[in-house]
GROMACS .gro file of C-alpha atoms in nm:
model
  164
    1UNK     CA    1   8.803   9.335  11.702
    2UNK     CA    2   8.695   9.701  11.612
    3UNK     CA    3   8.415   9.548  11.456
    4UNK     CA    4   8.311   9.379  11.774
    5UNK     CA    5   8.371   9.714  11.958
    6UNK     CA    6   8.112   9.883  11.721
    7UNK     CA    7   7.877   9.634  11.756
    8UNK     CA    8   7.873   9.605  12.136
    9UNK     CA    9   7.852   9.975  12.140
   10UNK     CA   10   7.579   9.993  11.887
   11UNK     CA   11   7.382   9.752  12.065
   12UNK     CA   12   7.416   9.976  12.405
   13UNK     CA   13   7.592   9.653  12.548
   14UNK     CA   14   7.839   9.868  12.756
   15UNK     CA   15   7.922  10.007  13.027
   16UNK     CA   16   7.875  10.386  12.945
   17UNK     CA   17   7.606  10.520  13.110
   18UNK     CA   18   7.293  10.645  12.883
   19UNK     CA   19   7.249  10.747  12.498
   20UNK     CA   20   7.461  10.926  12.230
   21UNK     CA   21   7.315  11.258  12.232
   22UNK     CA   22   7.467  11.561  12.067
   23UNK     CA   23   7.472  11.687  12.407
   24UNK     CA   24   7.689  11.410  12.530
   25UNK     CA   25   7.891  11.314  12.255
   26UNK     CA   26   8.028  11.017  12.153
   27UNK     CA   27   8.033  10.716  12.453
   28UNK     CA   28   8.354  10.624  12.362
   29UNK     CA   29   8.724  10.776  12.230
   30UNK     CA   30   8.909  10.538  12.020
   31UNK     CA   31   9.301  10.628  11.945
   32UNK     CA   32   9.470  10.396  11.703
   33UNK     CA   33   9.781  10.365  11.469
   34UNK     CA   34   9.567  10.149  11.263
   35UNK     CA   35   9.428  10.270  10.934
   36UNK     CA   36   9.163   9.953  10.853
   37UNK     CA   37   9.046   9.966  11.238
   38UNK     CA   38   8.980  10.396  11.254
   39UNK     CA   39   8.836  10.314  10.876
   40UNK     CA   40   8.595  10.063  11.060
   41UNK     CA   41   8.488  10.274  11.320
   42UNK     CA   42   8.473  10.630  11.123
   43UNK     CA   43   8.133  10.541  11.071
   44UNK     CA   44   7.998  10.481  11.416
   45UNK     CA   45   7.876  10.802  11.521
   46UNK     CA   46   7.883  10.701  11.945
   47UNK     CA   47   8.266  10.613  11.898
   48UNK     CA   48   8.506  10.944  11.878
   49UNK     CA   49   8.844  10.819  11.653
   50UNK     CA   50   9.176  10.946  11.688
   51UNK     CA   51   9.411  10.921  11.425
   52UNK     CA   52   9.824  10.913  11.544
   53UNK     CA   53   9.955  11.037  11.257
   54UNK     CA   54  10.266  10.896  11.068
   55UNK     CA   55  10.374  10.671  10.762
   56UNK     CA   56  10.183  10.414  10.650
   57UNK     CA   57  10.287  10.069  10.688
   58UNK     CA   58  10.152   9.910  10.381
   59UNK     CA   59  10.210   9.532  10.527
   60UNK     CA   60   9.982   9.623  10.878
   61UNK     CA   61   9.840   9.882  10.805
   62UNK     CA   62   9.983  10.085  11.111
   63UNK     CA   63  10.139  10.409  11.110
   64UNK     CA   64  10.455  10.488  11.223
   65UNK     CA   65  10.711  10.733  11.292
   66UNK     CA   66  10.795  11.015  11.463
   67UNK     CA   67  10.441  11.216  11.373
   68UNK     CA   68  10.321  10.897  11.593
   69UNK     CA   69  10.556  10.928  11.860
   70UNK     CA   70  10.406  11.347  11.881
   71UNK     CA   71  10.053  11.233  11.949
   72UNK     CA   72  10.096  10.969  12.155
   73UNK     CA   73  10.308  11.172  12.427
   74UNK     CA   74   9.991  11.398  12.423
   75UNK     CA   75   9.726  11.128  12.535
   76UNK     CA   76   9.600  10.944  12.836
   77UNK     CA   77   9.482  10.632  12.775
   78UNK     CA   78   9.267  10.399  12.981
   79UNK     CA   79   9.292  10.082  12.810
   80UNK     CA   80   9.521  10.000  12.499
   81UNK     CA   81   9.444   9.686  12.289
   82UNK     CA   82   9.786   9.550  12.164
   83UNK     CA   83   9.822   9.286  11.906
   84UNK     CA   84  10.216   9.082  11.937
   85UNK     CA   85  10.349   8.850  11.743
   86UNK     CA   86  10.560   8.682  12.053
   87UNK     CA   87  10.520   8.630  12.405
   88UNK     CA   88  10.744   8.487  12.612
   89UNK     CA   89  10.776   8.457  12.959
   90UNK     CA   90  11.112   8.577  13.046
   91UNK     CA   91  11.157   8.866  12.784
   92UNK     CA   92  10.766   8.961  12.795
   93UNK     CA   93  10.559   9.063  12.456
   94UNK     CA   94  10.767   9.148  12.106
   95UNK     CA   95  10.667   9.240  11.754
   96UNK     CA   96  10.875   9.150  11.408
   97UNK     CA   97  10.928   9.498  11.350
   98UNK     CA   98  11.089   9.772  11.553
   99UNK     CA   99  10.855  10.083  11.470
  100UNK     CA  100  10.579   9.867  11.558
  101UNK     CA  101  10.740   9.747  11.879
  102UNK     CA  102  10.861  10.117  11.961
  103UNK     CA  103  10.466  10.221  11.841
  104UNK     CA  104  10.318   9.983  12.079
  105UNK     CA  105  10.541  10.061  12.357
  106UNK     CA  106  10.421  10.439  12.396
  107UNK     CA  107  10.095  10.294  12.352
  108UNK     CA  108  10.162  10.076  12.717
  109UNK     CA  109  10.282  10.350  12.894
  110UNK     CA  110  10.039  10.572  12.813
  111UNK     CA  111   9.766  10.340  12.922
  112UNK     CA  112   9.627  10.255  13.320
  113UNK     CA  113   9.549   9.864  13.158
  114UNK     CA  114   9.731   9.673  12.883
  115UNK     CA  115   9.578   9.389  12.705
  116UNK     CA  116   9.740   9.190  12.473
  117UNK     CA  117   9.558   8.970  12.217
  118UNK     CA  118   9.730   8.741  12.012
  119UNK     CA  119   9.647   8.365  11.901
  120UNK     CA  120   9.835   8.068  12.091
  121UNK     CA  121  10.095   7.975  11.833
  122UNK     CA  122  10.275   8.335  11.949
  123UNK     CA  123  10.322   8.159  12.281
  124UNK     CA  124  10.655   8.121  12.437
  125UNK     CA  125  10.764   8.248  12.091
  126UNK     CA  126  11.034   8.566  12.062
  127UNK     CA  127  11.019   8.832  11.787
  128UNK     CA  128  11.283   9.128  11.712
  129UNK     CA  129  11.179   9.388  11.868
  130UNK     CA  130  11.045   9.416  12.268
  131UNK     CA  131  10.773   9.604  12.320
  132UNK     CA  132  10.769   9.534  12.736
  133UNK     CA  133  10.770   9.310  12.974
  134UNK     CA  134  10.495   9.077  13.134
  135UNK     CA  135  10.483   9.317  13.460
  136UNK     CA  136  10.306   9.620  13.234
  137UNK     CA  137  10.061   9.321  13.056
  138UNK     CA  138   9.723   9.302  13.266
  139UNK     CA  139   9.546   9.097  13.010
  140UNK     CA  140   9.604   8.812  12.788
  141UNK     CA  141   9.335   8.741  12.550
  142UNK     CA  142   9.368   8.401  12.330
  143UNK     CA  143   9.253   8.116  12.185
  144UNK     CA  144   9.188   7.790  12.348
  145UNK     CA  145   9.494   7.625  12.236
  146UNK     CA  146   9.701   7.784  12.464
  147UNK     CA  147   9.924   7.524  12.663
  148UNK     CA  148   9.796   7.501  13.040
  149UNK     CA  149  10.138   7.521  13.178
  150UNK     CA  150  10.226   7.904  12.975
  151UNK     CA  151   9.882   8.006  13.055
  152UNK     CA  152   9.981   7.930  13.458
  153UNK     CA  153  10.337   8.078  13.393
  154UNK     CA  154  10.140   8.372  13.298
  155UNK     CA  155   9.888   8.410  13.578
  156UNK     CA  156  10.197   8.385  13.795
  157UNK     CA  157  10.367   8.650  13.634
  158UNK     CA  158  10.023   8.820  13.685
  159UNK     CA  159   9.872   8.842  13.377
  160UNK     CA  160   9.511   8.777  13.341
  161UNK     CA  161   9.461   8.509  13.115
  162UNK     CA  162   9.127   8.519  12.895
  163UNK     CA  163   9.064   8.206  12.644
  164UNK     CA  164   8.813   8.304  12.340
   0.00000   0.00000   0.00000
């Protein structure tokens, strides 16, 4: 996905008005907890990264912690991108591991719009930890193979529903 971001940036497919000029700065802030996505994006000169801080977590990649939780508190966010490894209708969107949820969780509520991407196998599926319920989702982005009856139990719940 940050890939995609850089691209559609690069290619001045966006909705920020005019050029990168040193005068304007970058066209776009990106704040992650993700070392391989602000690695990906470091390069792209119209995208400004943000680095939270923290430990590393060597499975994901994501950092962690309370050096996260400092940075995060700081920020306003107009759109987070969360990835979840369960959604389910009643309890909302999870992860397997609690810093993650916990990570993810300032992320929502430091965000105006929440959109969750995740494949359709995490469907009506429960992890761990709760990062929030389906009221703070706006978004779900997924696959095709997403049952037609979750994807309505999600649109009633009021969740945008995208299929990729």
């Amino acid at each position: 996905m940050a890939r995609a971001l850089a691209l559609r940036f690069a290619s001045g497919r966006t909705e920020v008005p005019g050029p990168v000029t040193a005068s304007t700065g970058p066209a776009l802030t990106v704040v992650t907890n993700a070392l391989n996505i602000a690695g990906e994006l470091a390069v792209r000169p119209q995208i400004k990264i943000v680095t939270t801080g923290g430990v590393a977590r060597p499975q994901t990649y994501e950092l962690v912690g309370p050096l996260t939780v400092g940075v995060l508190s700081e920020v306003v966010l107009d759109v987070v991108v969360l990835g979840v490894d369960g959604v389910d209708a009643e309890l909302g969107v999870m992860a397997h591991h609690e810093d993650e949820a916990s990570i993810s969780r300032l992320f929502a509520e430091r965000a105006s719009r929440v959109v969750v991407v995740t494949d359709s196998s995490k469907m009506g599926c429960r992890a761990f930890a709760r990062i929030c319920g389906l009221d703070r989702i706006d978004t779900l982005v997924t696959d095709t193979g997403i049952a037609p009856e979750t994807a309505a139990q999600l649109t009633e719940a009021g969740v945008k529903v995208v299929t990729v």
